[in-house]
CSV table of C-alpha atoms in Angstrom, one decimal:
chain,number,residue,atom,x,y,z
A,4,MET,CA,-16.3,-29.4,35.1
A,5,ALA,CA,-19.8,-28.8,35.4
A,6,LYS,CA,-19.8,-29.6,39.2
A,7,LYS,CA,-16.6,-27.7,39.5
A,8,PHE,CA,-18.3,-25.1,38.4
A,9,SER,CA,-21.9,-25.1,39.8
A,10,SER,CA,-20.2,-25.8,42.7
A,11,GLU,CA,-18.1,-23.2,43.1
A,12,LEU,CA,-20.8,-20.3,41.9
A,13,THR,CA,-23.2,-21.6,44.2
A,14,LYS,CA,-20.8,-21.5,47.1
A,15,ASN,CA,-20.5,-17.5,46.1
A,16,GLY,CA,-24.2,-16.9,46.0
A,17,LEU,CA,-25.3,-17.1,42.0
A,18,VAL,CA,-28.4,-18.7,41.6
A,19,ILE,CA,-28.4,-21.2,39.0
A,20,VAL,CA,-30.1,-21.5,35.9
A,21,SER,CA,-30.1,-24.4,33.4
A,22,GLY,CA,-32.7,-26.4,31.3
A,23,LEU,CA,-33.1,-29.5,32.9
A,24,ALA,CA,-32.0,-31.4,30.1
A,25,LEU,CA,-30.0,-34.7,31.0
A,26,GLY,CA,-26.0,-34.6,30.9
A,27,ILE,CA,-24.5,-30.7,31.8
A,28,ASP,CA,-28.0,-29.3,32.9
A,29,THR,CA,-28.7,-32.1,35.0
A,30,ILE,CA,-24.9,-32.2,36.5
A,31,ALA,CA,-25.8,-28.1,37.1
A,32,HIS,CA,-28.8,-27.9,39.3
A,33,GLN,CA,-27.9,-31.0,41.2
A,34,THR,CA,-24.4,-29.7,42.2
A,35,CYS,CA,-26.2,-26.5,42.8
A,36,LEU,CA,-28.8,-28.6,45.1
A,37,GLU,CA,-26.0,-30.6,47.3
A,38,GLU,CA,-24.1,-27.3,47.9
A,39,GLY,CA,-27.6,-25.9,49.4
A,40,GLY,CA,-28.0,-23.2,46.4
A,41,LYS,CA,-31.3,-22.2,44.8
A,42,THR,CA,-31.4,-23.1,41.2
A,43,ILE,CA,-33.9,-22.1,38.2
A,44,ALA,CA,-34.6,-24.8,35.4
A,45,VAL,CA,-36.4,-23.4,32.5
A,46,LEU,CA,-38.8,-26.7,30.9
A,47,GLY,CA,-39.8,-26.6,27.3
A,48,GLY,CA,-43.1,-28.3,27.9
A,49,GLY,CA,-45.9,-27.9,30.5
A,50,PHE,CA,-45.7,-28.7,34.1
A,51,HIS,CA,-47.2,-31.9,33.9
A,52,HIS,CA,-45.0,-33.3,31.5
A,53,ILE,CA,-41.3,-33.0,33.2
A,54,TYR,CA,-38.5,-33.8,30.2
A,55,PRO,CA,-36.8,-36.0,30.3
A,56,GLU,CA,-38.8,-37.9,32.5
A,57,GLU,CA,-35.8,-39.1,34.7
A,58,ASN,CA,-35.7,-35.6,36.3
A,59,THR,CA,-39.0,-35.6,37.7
A,60,TYR,CA,-37.0,-36.2,41.4
A,61,LEU,CA,-34.7,-33.4,40.3
A,62,ALA,CA,-37.4,-31.4,39.3
A,63,GLN,CA,-39.3,-31.5,42.6
A,64,ALA,CA,-36.3,-31.1,44.6
A,65,ILE,CA,-35.6,-27.7,43.2
A,66,VAL,CA,-39.1,-26.5,44.2
A,67,LYS,CA,-38.8,-28.1,47.5
A,68,ASN,CA,-35.6,-26.1,47.9
A,69,GLY,CA,-36.8,-22.5,46.9
A,70,GLY,CA,-36.1,-22.6,43.6
A,71,LEU,CA,-37.9,-22.2,40.1
A,72,LEU,CA,-39.4,-24.4,37.5
A,73,ILE,CA,-40.5,-21.9,34.5
A,74,SER,CA,-42.1,-22.4,31.1
A,75,GLN,CA,-43.8,-20.5,28.8
A,76,TYR,CA,-46.1,-22.9,28.0
A,77,LYS,CA,-49.9,-24.8,29.5
A,78,PRO,CA,-49.4,-27.4,32.1
A,79,GLU,CA,-50.7,-29.6,29.9
A,80,GLU,CA,-49.0,-29.0,27.0
A,81,GLN,CA,-46.0,-32.3,26.2
A,82,ALA,CA,-42.5,-31.5,25.9
A,83,ASN,CA,-41.0,-30.8,22.3
A,84,THR,CA,-37.7,-30.2,21.0
A,85,LYS,CA,-38.9,-27.5,18.8
A,86,ASN,CA,-39.3,-25.8,21.5
A,87,PHE,CA,-35.8,-25.6,23.2
A,88,PRO,CA,-34.4,-23.0,21.3
A,89,LYS,CA,-37.7,-21.0,22.8
A,90,ARG,CA,-36.7,-21.9,25.8
A,91,ASN,CA,-33.2,-21.6,25.5
A,92,LYS,CA,-34.2,-17.9,25.0
A,93,VAL,CA,-35.9,-18.1,28.4
A,94,ILE,CA,-32.4,-19.2,30.3
A,95,SER,CA,-30.3,-16.4,28.8
A,96,GLN,CA,-33.2,-13.5,29.9
A,97,VAL,CA,-33.7,-14.8,33.5
A,98,SER,CA,-29.7,-14.8,33.8
A,99,GLN,CA,-26.9,-12.1,34.3
A,100,ALA,CA,-24.6,-14.0,32.3
A,101,VAL,CA,-24.1,-17.7,30.5
A,102,LEU,CA,-21.4,-19.9,31.2
A,103,VAL,CA,-20.8,-22.5,28.6
A,104,ILE,CA,-19.1,-26.1,29.9
A,105,GLU,CA,-19.2,-27.4,26.2
A,106,ALA,CA,-20.8,-26.1,22.8
A,107,GLY,CA,-21.2,-28.8,20.0
A,108,ILE,CA,-21.5,-27.2,16.3
A,109,ARG,CA,-25.2,-27.1,16.9
A,110,SER,CA,-25.8,-26.9,20.0
A,111,GLY,CA,-28.1,-26.3,22.5
A,112,ALA,CA,-25.8,-24.6,24.8
A,113,LYS,CA,-24.5,-22.2,21.5
A,114,ILE,CA,-28.0,-21.0,21.3
A,115,THR,CA,-28.4,-20.0,24.7
A,116,ALA,CA,-25.1,-18.1,24.3
A,117,GLY,CA,-26.7,-16.1,21.3
A,118,TYR,CA,-29.6,-15.2,22.6
A,119,ALA,CA,-27.8,-14.2,25.7
A,120,LYS,CA,-25.2,-12.3,23.3
A,121,GLU,CA,-28.1,-10.5,21.8
A,122,GLN,CA,-29.7,-9.2,25.2
A,123,ASN,CA,-26.1,-7.9,25.8
A,124,LYS,CA,-25.6,-10.6,29.0
A,125,LYS,CA,-21.7,-11.6,29.3
A,126,VAL,CA,-21.0,-15.0,27.8
A,127,PHE,CA,-18.3,-16.8,29.4
A,128,VAL,CA,-16.8,-19.9,27.8
A,129,ILE,CA,-14.1,-22.7,29.8
A,130,PRO,CA,-11.2,-24.4,27.5
A,131,ASN,CA,-11.9,-27.5,25.8
A,132,PRO,CA,-9.7,-29.7,24.8
A,133,LEU,CA,-8.6,-29.4,21.3
A,134,ASP,CA,-9.8,-32.8,19.9
A,135,SER,CA,-13.0,-32.8,21.3
A,136,LYS,CA,-16.2,-32.4,19.1
A,137,ASN,CA,-17.7,-29.9,21.4
A,138,ALA,CA,-14.6,-27.5,20.9
A,139,LYS,CA,-15.8,-26.2,17.5
A,140,GLY,CA,-18.4,-24.7,19.2
A,141,ILE,CA,-16.3,-22.8,22.3
A,142,GLN,CA,-14.2,-21.1,19.2
A,143,GLN,CA,-16.8,-20.0,17.2
A,144,LEU,CA,-18.4,-18.0,20.6
A,145,LEU,CA,-14.9,-16.8,21.6
A,146,GLU,CA,-14.8,-15.3,17.8
A,147,LYS,CA,-18.0,-13.8,18.8
A,148,GLY,CA,-16.8,-12.1,21.5
A,149,ALA,CA,-17.2,-14.9,24.4
A,150,THR,CA,-14.5,-13.9,27.5
A,151,MET,CA,-12.2,-17.5,27.9
A,152,ILE,CA,-12.2,-18.0,32.0
A,153,PHE,CA,-10.1,-20.5,34.0
A,154,GLN,CA,-11.1,-19.7,37.6
A,155,SER,CA,-14.7,-19.2,38.5
A,156,THR,CA,-13.9,-15.9,40.7
A,157,GLN,CA,-13.5,-14.4,37.0
A,158,ILE,CA,-16.8,-14.5,36.7
A,159,MET,CA,-17.6,-13.4,39.8
A,160,SER,CA,-16.0,-10.4,39.6
A,161,GLN,CA,-17.9,-9.4,36.6
A,162,LEU,CA,-21.2,-9.8,38.0
A,163,ASP,CA,-23.8,-7.3,40.1
A,164,THR,CA,-23.3,-8.5,43.6
A,165,ARG,CA,-26.9,-7.5,44.5
A,166,TYR,CA,-28.6,-10.9,43.1
A,167,LEU,CA,-26.8,-13.1,45.4
A,168,VAL,CA,-28.0,-15.6,48.0
A,169,PRO,CA,-27.8,-17.1,51.0
A,170,LEU,CA,-27.0,-20.6,51.6
A,171,THR,CA,-29.5,-23.5,52.9
A,172,THR,CA,-28.9,-26.8,54.0
A,173,PRO,CA,-27.7,-28.7,51.4
A,174,VAL,CA,-29.5,-30.8,49.8
A,175,LYS,CA,-28.9,-35.0,49.4
A,176,LEU,CA,-30.8,-36.6,46.3
A,177,ILE,CA,-31.6,-39.7,45.9
A,178,ASP,CA,-34.1,-40.7,42.8
A,179,THR,CA,-35.5,-44.1,42.9
A,180,LYS,CA,-37.0,-44.5,40.5
A,181,HIS,CA,-34.6,-43.7,38.0
A,182,SER,CA,-31.0,-44.4,39.6
A,183,GLU,CA,-30.3,-47.1,38.0
A,184,GLU,CA,-30.7,-45.3,34.7
A,185,ASN,CA,-28.8,-42.0,35.8
A,186,LYS,CA,-25.7,-44.5,37.1
A,187,ILE,CA,-25.7,-46.1,33.6
A,188,TYR,CA,-26.0,-42.4,32.3
A,189,GLN,CA,-22.9,-40.9,34.6
A,190,ILE,CA,-20.8,-44.4,33.5
A,191,LEU,CA,-21.5,-43.3,30.2
A,192,LEU,CA,-20.5,-39.9,30.3
A,193,GLN,CA,-16.8,-41.0,30.6
A,194,ARG,CA,-17.0,-43.0,27.6
A,195,PRO,CA,-18.8,-45.5,25.6
A,196,HIS,CA,-19.1,-48.5,27.1
A,197,SER,CA,-19.4,-52.4,26.2
A,198,ILE,CA,-22.4,-54.4,27.8
A,199,ASN,CA,-20.0,-56.3,29.6
A,200,GLU,CA,-18.1,-53.3,31.2
A,201,ILE,CA,-21.7,-51.9,32.4
A,202,ILE,CA,-23.0,-54.7,33.8
A,203,GLN,CA,-19.6,-54.9,35.9
A,204,LYS,CA,-19.6,-51.5,37.1
A,205,MET,CA,-23.3,-51.9,37.9
A,206,GLN,CA,-23.3,-54.5,39.9
A,207,ASP,CA,-26.6,-55.6,39.4
A,208,LYS,CA,-28.8,-58.3,37.8
A,209,PRO,CA,-27.4,-58.6,33.7
A,210,GLN,CA,-31.4,-58.6,32.7
A,211,GLN,CA,-32.4,-56.0,34.9
A,212,ILE,CA,-29.4,-53.8,33.1
A,213,LEU,CA,-30.5,-54.8,29.6
A,214,GLN,CA,-34.0,-53.7,30.5
A,215,LYS,CA,-33.1,-50.8,31.0
A,216,LEU,CA,-30.2,-50.3,28.1
A,217,SER,CA,-33.3,-50.8,26.1
A,218,ILE,CA,-35.7,-48.0,27.6
A,219,MET,CA,-33.1,-46.0,27.1
A,220,GLU,CA,-32.6,-47.1,24.1
A,221,ILE,CA,-36.3,-46.5,22.6
A,222,GLU,CA,-36.1,-42.9,24.7
A,223,GLY,CA,-33.1,-41.8,22.4
A,224,VAL,CA,-30.9,-41.3,25.2
A,225,VAL,CA,-28.0,-44.1,24.4
A,226,GLU,CA,-27.2,-45.9,21.2
A,227,ASN,CA,-26.1,-49.4,20.8
A,228,ILE,CA,-23.4,-49.6,18.3
A,229,GLY,CA,-22.4,-53.7,17.7
A,230,ASN,CA,-22.6,-54.7,21.4
A,231,ILE,CA,-21.1,-51.0,23.0
A,232,TYR,CA,-23.4,-48.5,24.3
A,233,ARG,CA,-22.3,-44.9,24.5
A,234,LEU,CA,-24.6,-41.8,24.2
A,235,LYS,CA,-26.0,-40.8,21.5
A,236,GLU,CA,-25.6,-37.0,20.1
A,237,LYS,CA,-28.8,-34.8,20.2
A,238,LYS,CA,-29.2,-33.5,17.2
B,8,MET,CA,-30.7,-89.9,9.3
B,9,GLN,CA,-32.1,-90.3,6.2
B,10,ILE,CA,-30.2,-86.8,5.4
B,11,TYR,CA,-26.8,-88.7,6.7
B,12,SER,CA,-27.8,-92.1,4.6
B,13,ILE,CA,-28.0,-90.2,1.2
B,14,CYS,CA,-24.6,-88.7,1.7
B,15,GLY,CA,-23.2,-92.4,2.6
B,16,LYS,CA,-22.1,-90.6,5.7
B,17,LEU,CA,-24.4,-93.3,8.1
B,18,GLN,CA,-21.4,-95.5,8.6
B,19,TYR,CA,-19.2,-92.5,10.1
B,20,GLU,CA,-22.3,-92.4,12.6
B,21,PRO,CA,-22.0,-95.4,13.8
B,22,SER,CA,-24.4,-95.0,17.0
B,23,LEU,CA,-27.1,-94.4,14.5
B,24,SER,CA,-28.7,-93.2,17.1
B,25,LEU,CA,-31.4,-90.3,17.8
B,26,GLN,CA,-28.6,-87.6,18.9
B,27,ARG,CA,-29.2,-84.4,17.3
B,28,PRO,CA,-26.5,-83.5,14.4
B,29,PHE,CA,-23.3,-81.0,15.2
B,30,ARG,CA,-22.1,-79.8,12.6
B,31,SER,CA,-18.7,-76.9,12.5
B,32,PRO,CA,-17.1,-76.5,8.6
B,33,HIS,CA,-14.4,-74.6,8.4
B,34,HIS,CA,-14.9,-71.1,7.1
B,35,SER,CA,-13.0,-71.7,4.1
B,36,ILE,CA,-15.8,-73.8,2.7
B,37,THR,CA,-17.3,-73.5,-0.8
B,38,ALA,CA,-20.7,-72.9,-1.1
B,39,THR,CA,-22.0,-75.9,-2.9
B,40,ALA,CA,-20.6,-77.8,0.3
B,41,MET,CA,-22.3,-75.2,2.9
B,42,LEU,CA,-25.9,-75.5,1.0
B,43,GLY,CA,-26.0,-78.4,-1.0
B,44,GLY,CA,-25.4,-79.4,-4.8
B,45,GLY,CA,-23.4,-81.1,-7.7
B,46,ARG,CA,-23.8,-83.1,-10.3
B,47,ASN,CA,-26.1,-85.0,-8.3
B,48,PRO,CA,-27.0,-82.7,-5.7
B,49,LEU,CA,-26.1,-83.8,-2.6
B,50,PRO,CA,-26.7,-82.2,0.9
B,51,GLY,CA,-24.8,-79.6,2.4
B,52,GLU,CA,-23.4,-78.5,5.7
B,53,ILE,CA,-27.0,-76.8,6.3
B,54,SER,CA,-29.0,-80.2,5.7
B,55,LEU,CA,-26.3,-82.3,7.6
B,56,ALA,CA,-27.4,-79.6,10.7
B,57,HIS,CA,-31.1,-80.7,10.5
B,58,GLN,CA,-32.7,-80.4,14.0
B,59,GLY,CA,-29.5,-79.7,14.9
B,60,VAL,CA,-27.1,-77.2,15.1
B,61,LEU,CA,-24.5,-75.4,13.0
B,62,PHE,CA,-21.6,-73.6,14.4
B,63,LEU,CA,-19.8,-71.4,12.2
B,64,ASP,CA,-16.5,-69.9,13.5
B,65,GLU,CA,-15.2,-66.5,12.3
B,66,LEU,CA,-18.5,-65.6,10.7
B,67,PRO,CA,-17.2,-62.8,8.6
B,68,GLU,CA,-14.4,-65.1,7.0
B,69,LEU,CA,-16.8,-66.7,5.1
B,70,LYS,CA,-17.4,-66.6,1.8
B,71,LEU,CA,-19.7,-63.6,0.8
B,72,ALA,CA,-22.0,-66.4,-1.5
B,73,VAL,CA,-21.9,-68.9,1.3
B,74,LEU,CA,-22.5,-66.1,4.0
B,75,GLU,CA,-25.8,-64.8,1.8
B,76,GLY,CA,-26.6,-68.1,0.9
B,77,LEU,CA,-27.7,-68.6,4.3
B,78,ARG,CA,-30.1,-66.0,3.8
B,79,GLU,CA,-33.6,-68.4,2.5
B,80,PRO,CA,-32.8,-71.4,4.2
B,81,LEU,CA,-32.7,-69.5,7.5
B,82,GLU,CA,-36.3,-68.6,6.9
B,83,GLU,CA,-38.1,-71.4,5.1
B,84,ARG,CA,-35.9,-74.4,6.6
B,85,LYS,CA,-35.1,-76.4,3.8
B,86,ILE,CA,-33.9,-75.8,0.5
B,87,THR,CA,-34.1,-76.6,-2.9
B,88,ILE,CA,-31.2,-77.0,-5.5
B,89,ASN,CA,-32.1,-76.9,-9.1
B,90,ARG,CA,-29.9,-78.3,-11.4
B,91,ASN,CA,-30.5,-79.0,-15.4
B,92,LEU,CA,-32.2,-82.1,-15.2
B,93,ILE,CA,-33.2,-82.3,-11.5
B,94,SER,CA,-34.6,-80.2,-8.7
B,95,VAL,CA,-34.4,-81.5,-5.1
B,96,SER,CA,-35.1,-80.2,-1.8
B,97,TYR,CA,-33.5,-81.1,1.9
B,98,PRO,CA,-34.9,-80.1,4.9
B,99,CYS,CA,-32.5,-78.1,7.3
B,100,ASN,CA,-33.8,-77.0,10.3
B,101,PHE,CA,-30.8,-75.9,12.2
B,102,ILE,CA,-29.8,-73.9,15.0
B,103,LEU,CA,-27.1,-71.2,13.8
B,104,VAL,CA,-24.5,-70.4,15.8
B,105,ALA,CA,-21.8,-68.0,15.1
B,106,SER,CA,-19.0,-66.8,16.6
B,107,MET,CA,-17.1,-63.5,15.1
B,108,ASN,CA,-14.5,-60.6,16.7
B,109,PRO,CA,-15.3,-57.7,17.0
B,110,CYS,CA,-12.9,-55.7,14.9
B,111,PRO,CA,-9.8,-57.5,12.8
B,112,CYS,CA,-7.3,-57.4,15.8
B,113,GLY,CA,-10.6,-58.6,18.3
B,114,TYR,CA,-10.0,-55.8,20.6
B,115,TYR,CA,-12.3,-53.6,19.9
B,116,GLY,CA,-14.8,-52.8,22.7
B,117,THR,CA,-12.1,-54.4,25.2
B,118,LYS,CA,-10.0,-53.1,28.1
B,119,GLN,CA,-6.8,-53.5,25.5
B,120,GLN,CA,-6.0,-51.1,23.2
B,121,CYS,CA,-7.6,-52.0,19.7
B,122,LYS,CA,-4.9,-51.3,16.9
B,123,CYS,CA,-7.6,-51.0,14.0
B,124,THR,CA,-8.9,-47.9,12.7
B,125,GLN,CA,-12.5,-47.1,12.0
B,126,GLU,CA,-12.7,-47.6,8.6
B,127,GLN,CA,-11.3,-51.5,8.9
B,128,ILE,CA,-13.6,-51.8,11.7
B,129,ARG,CA,-16.6,-51.1,9.5
B,130,ARG,CA,-15.4,-52.8,6.9
B,131,TYR,CA,-15.1,-56.5,8.8
B,132,SER,CA,-18.5,-55.7,10.2
B,133,ARG,CA,-19.8,-54.9,7.3
B,134,LYS,CA,-19.5,-57.9,5.9
B,135,ILE,CA,-22.5,-59.3,7.7
B,136,SER,CA,-25.2,-58.2,5.6
B,137,GLY,CA,-28.3,-56.1,7.2
B,138,PRO,CA,-30.4,-59.2,6.0
B,139,ILE,CA,-28.2,-61.9,7.8
B,140,ILE,CA,-28.5,-59.7,10.8
B,141,ASP,CA,-31.6,-59.4,10.7
B,142,ARG,CA,-32.0,-62.7,11.2
B,143,ILE,CA,-29.9,-63.7,14.1
B,144,ASP,CA,-31.9,-63.5,17.1
B,145,ILE,CA,-29.8,-62.9,20.1
B,146,THR,CA,-25.7,-61.6,20.1
B,147,VAL,CA,-24.1,-61.7,22.9
B,148,PRO,CA,-21.0,-59.9,23.9
B,149,ILE,CA,-18.3,-62.2,25.5
B,150,GLU,CA,-15.0,-60.5,26.6
B,151,TYR,CA,-11.6,-61.1,27.2
B,152,ILE,CA,-11.2,-63.4,30.6
B,153,GLY,CA,-8.6,-62.0,33.0
B,154,TYR,CA,-6.5,-64.4,34.6
B,155,ASP,CA,-8.0,-63.7,38.3
B,156,LYS,CA,-11.0,-64.7,35.9
B,157,LEU,CA,-9.8,-67.5,34.7
B,158,ILE,CA,-8.7,-69.3,37.8
B,159,SER,CA,-11.0,-68.1,40.7
B,160,SER,CA,-13.0,-71.5,42.5
B,161,GLN,CA,-16.1,-69.3,42.5
B,162,LYS,CA,-18.4,-71.2,39.9
B,163,SER,CA,-20.6,-70.1,37.4
B,164,GLU,CA,-23.8,-72.0,36.7
B,165,THR,CA,-23.0,-75.5,35.6
B,166,SER,CA,-24.4,-76.4,31.9
B,167,GLU,CA,-26.3,-79.3,34.1
B,168,LYS,CA,-28.4,-76.6,35.3
B,169,ILE,CA,-29.0,-74.8,32.2
B,170,GLN,CA,-29.9,-78.1,30.4
B,171,LYS,CA,-32.4,-78.1,33.1
B,172,ARG,CA,-33.9,-74.6,32.3
B,173,VAL,CA,-33.5,-75.4,28.6
B,174,GLU,CA,-35.7,-78.4,29.0
B,175,LYS,CA,-38.5,-77.1,30.8
B,176,VAL,CA,-38.7,-74.2,28.3
B,177,ARG,CA,-38.9,-76.4,25.3
B,178,ARG,CA,-41.5,-78.6,27.3
B,179,ILE,CA,-43.9,-75.6,27.6
B,180,GLN,CA,-43.1,-75.0,23.9
B,181,LYS,CA,-44.1,-78.2,23.1
B,182,GLU,CA,-47.3,-78.4,25.0
B,183,ARG,CA,-48.0,-74.8,23.5
B,184,TYR,CA,-48.0,-75.9,19.9
B,185,LYS,CA,-49.1,-79.5,20.3
B,186,ASP,CA,-51.4,-79.1,17.8
B,187,LEU,CA,-49.4,-77.4,15.3
B,188,LYS,CA,-46.9,-78.7,13.0
B,189,PHE,CA,-43.8,-77.1,14.9
B,190,GLN,CA,-42.5,-77.1,18.3
B,191,THR,CA,-40.6,-74.0,19.4
B,192,ASN,CA,-41.1,-70.4,19.6
B,193,ALA,CA,-38.1,-70.1,16.6
B,194,GLU,CA,-40.1,-72.4,14.3
B,195,LEU,CA,-43.3,-69.5,15.1
B,196,GLU,CA,-45.1,-68.7,11.8
B,197,THR,CA,-45.7,-65.2,11.5
B,198,LYS,CA,-49.5,-65.8,11.3
B,199,TYR,CA,-49.7,-67.5,14.4
B,200,ILE,CA,-47.6,-65.0,16.1
B,201,GLU,CA,-50.4,-62.7,17.2
B,202,GLN,CA,-52.2,-65.8,18.5
B,203,TYR,CA,-49.1,-67.0,20.8
B,204,CYS,CA,-47.2,-63.7,21.8
B,205,THR,CA,-49.8,-62.2,23.6
B,206,LEU,CA,-48.3,-58.7,25.1
B,207,ALA,CA,-49.3,-57.7,28.0
B,208,ARG,CA,-50.3,-53.4,28.1
B,209,LYS,CA,-47.3,-51.8,28.7
B,210,SER,CA,-45.4,-54.3,26.8
B,211,GLN,CA,-47.6,-53.4,23.7
B,212,LYS,CA,-46.9,-49.6,24.2
B,213,ILE,CA,-42.7,-50.3,24.7
B,214,LEU,CA,-42.7,-52.4,21.6
B,215,GLU,CA,-44.7,-49.3,19.3
B,216,ASN,CA,-42.0,-46.6,20.5
B,217,ALA,CA,-39.2,-49.4,20.1
B,218,TYR,CA,-41.0,-50.3,16.5
B,219,GLN,CA,-40.3,-46.5,15.5
B,220,LYS,CA,-38.0,-44.9,17.2
B,221,LEU,CA,-35.2,-47.9,16.9
B,222,GLN,CA,-36.4,-48.2,13.1
B,223,LEU,CA,-37.1,-51.9,13.8
B,224,THR,CA,-37.7,-54.2,10.0
B,225,THR,CA,-40.8,-56.2,10.0
B,226,ARG,CA,-38.7,-58.8,10.3
B,227,ALA,CA,-36.7,-57.6,13.8
B,228,TYR,CA,-40.0,-56.8,14.9
B,229,MET,CA,-41.3,-60.3,14.8
B,230,LYS,CA,-38.1,-61.8,15.9
B,231,ILE,CA,-38.0,-60.0,19.2
B,232,LEU,CA,-41.1,-61.0,19.8
B,233,LYS,CA,-40.4,-64.8,19.5
B,234,VAL,CA,-37.4,-64.2,21.6
B,235,ALA,CA,-39.4,-62.4,24.3
B,236,ARG,CA,-41.8,-65.3,24.3
B,237,THR,CA,-39.2,-67.3,24.9
B,238,ILE,CA,-37.9,-65.1,28.1
B,239,ALA,CA,-41.4,-65.2,29.2
B,240,ASP,CA,-41.7,-69.0,28.7
B,241,MET,CA,-38.0,-69.5,31.6
B,242,ASP,CA,-40.1,-66.9,33.6
B,243,GLU,CA,-43.0,-69.3,33.4
B,244,SER,CA,-45.4,-65.6,32.3
B,245,GLN,CA,-48.6,-66.6,30.3
B,246,TYR,CA,-48.3,-63.1,28.6
B,247,ILE,CA,-45.1,-60.8,27.6
B,248,GLN,CA,-44.5,-58.4,30.3
B,249,GLU,CA,-42.6,-55.2,29.9
B,250,GLN,CA,-39.4,-57.0,31.0
B,251,HIS,CA,-39.1,-59.9,28.8
B,252,ILE,CA,-39.4,-57.1,26.0
B,253,LEU,CA,-36.9,-55.1,27.3
B,254,GLU,CA,-34.6,-57.7,27.7
B,255,ALA,CA,-35.8,-58.8,24.1
B,256,ILE,CA,-34.8,-55.4,22.6
B,257,SER,CA,-31.6,-55.8,23.9
B,258,TYR,CA,-30.1,-59.4,22.3
B,259,ARG,CA,-30.8,-57.3,18.7
B,260,ARG,CA,-27.5,-55.9,16.9
B,261,LYS,CA,-27.9,-53.2,14.3
B,262,GLU,CA,-26.0,-53.1,10.9
B,263,GLU,CA,-23.4,-50.6,11.7
């Protein structure tokens, strides 16, 4: 969904703003660049410490294609999860409207939407499956006056068209250093996988994949629950 | 051999050879049969597996007392049995190999649909307590083999080849510990760990991170070091490199 909306909105000339985090943020930025759009990433730390490190290539691509990296912190300041709610405030501040793709009860997306409301910006949500853990936050947002949309055109009709940008050449993103970790991440985004399944899908030496999984586990991206790996829920 | 002689079992092992034992008691075994004991204390399966392999199939089906009774022997590599008039120590330096299903129906985490509830799965895996898991060096998932793979002509590595590799690594270890009382990384005593498990600088950093972020126990930390030492030996690397540590970390399993 993030990909579909990011792609359609970019094609309509919108600038996509997000937080450079793993998951939806990454998809939003990536898709926008791939469509030749401009995108803004708001950081939770200084410019010298792109977080997460895997997305350094993405940050570089954003700037190279006429986008922006915005930070309220000194360049040498480390990214800190405590900063993230404040970072989210900036995300909504620089935006015309906020589209929430998924929102757990205590998610960053909900925080951003909350600020957007305070700042009198429009908040859009899309339907989520009722049984998904991300539907609860969507429901709460709806109760607070968010608008549910089914198509990107519904967003376009409600925005100020003065701020649209022309498309440039599409970018092909290749992250050489972290491509494997990203691949694993994409696999786990669908559902939790056992080690063997990941190895089969990755078609690489098992040792190498195990090493990558360990790195991701230490970084707190994935967790190992009895030989099944899944993405770690953000607190 | 002496242990077999005590049990009067020598006659059943006619070769009197130096072959290492392989014991695989049924999961209904009692604590006495496993650990040793009786009025006139005899060695149990763990001692019969001394210098060899003790294979426990269906690990969660073992009686709790049997399973938990393995804790000290796994650490001490010997067991002391006390009876009112007598106290006997038997050696039990064995390699524990165990197998278990991921859940009662056996399909959890595979492509097949698992029929168990989350609670059943949790209860099943909780039968293996944290301290026991903590003492197991390597865990590997083994998956259902599809029909096409079963009949596939593509040969995997032969056991002979693997044996050569294992023998090479054991030679390296024997050489390294030639002045000490033990021969393998697994037996490495804590006081020697720093001396022999030399970490490259980057590995040190990774392990430090892992210890904090993954909330490892001290025992798990030592275990990872020893496993990493063995992986490094397979690479014939003098120092434990990043990739060795990372691989070792992935083999550990946590209590659910």
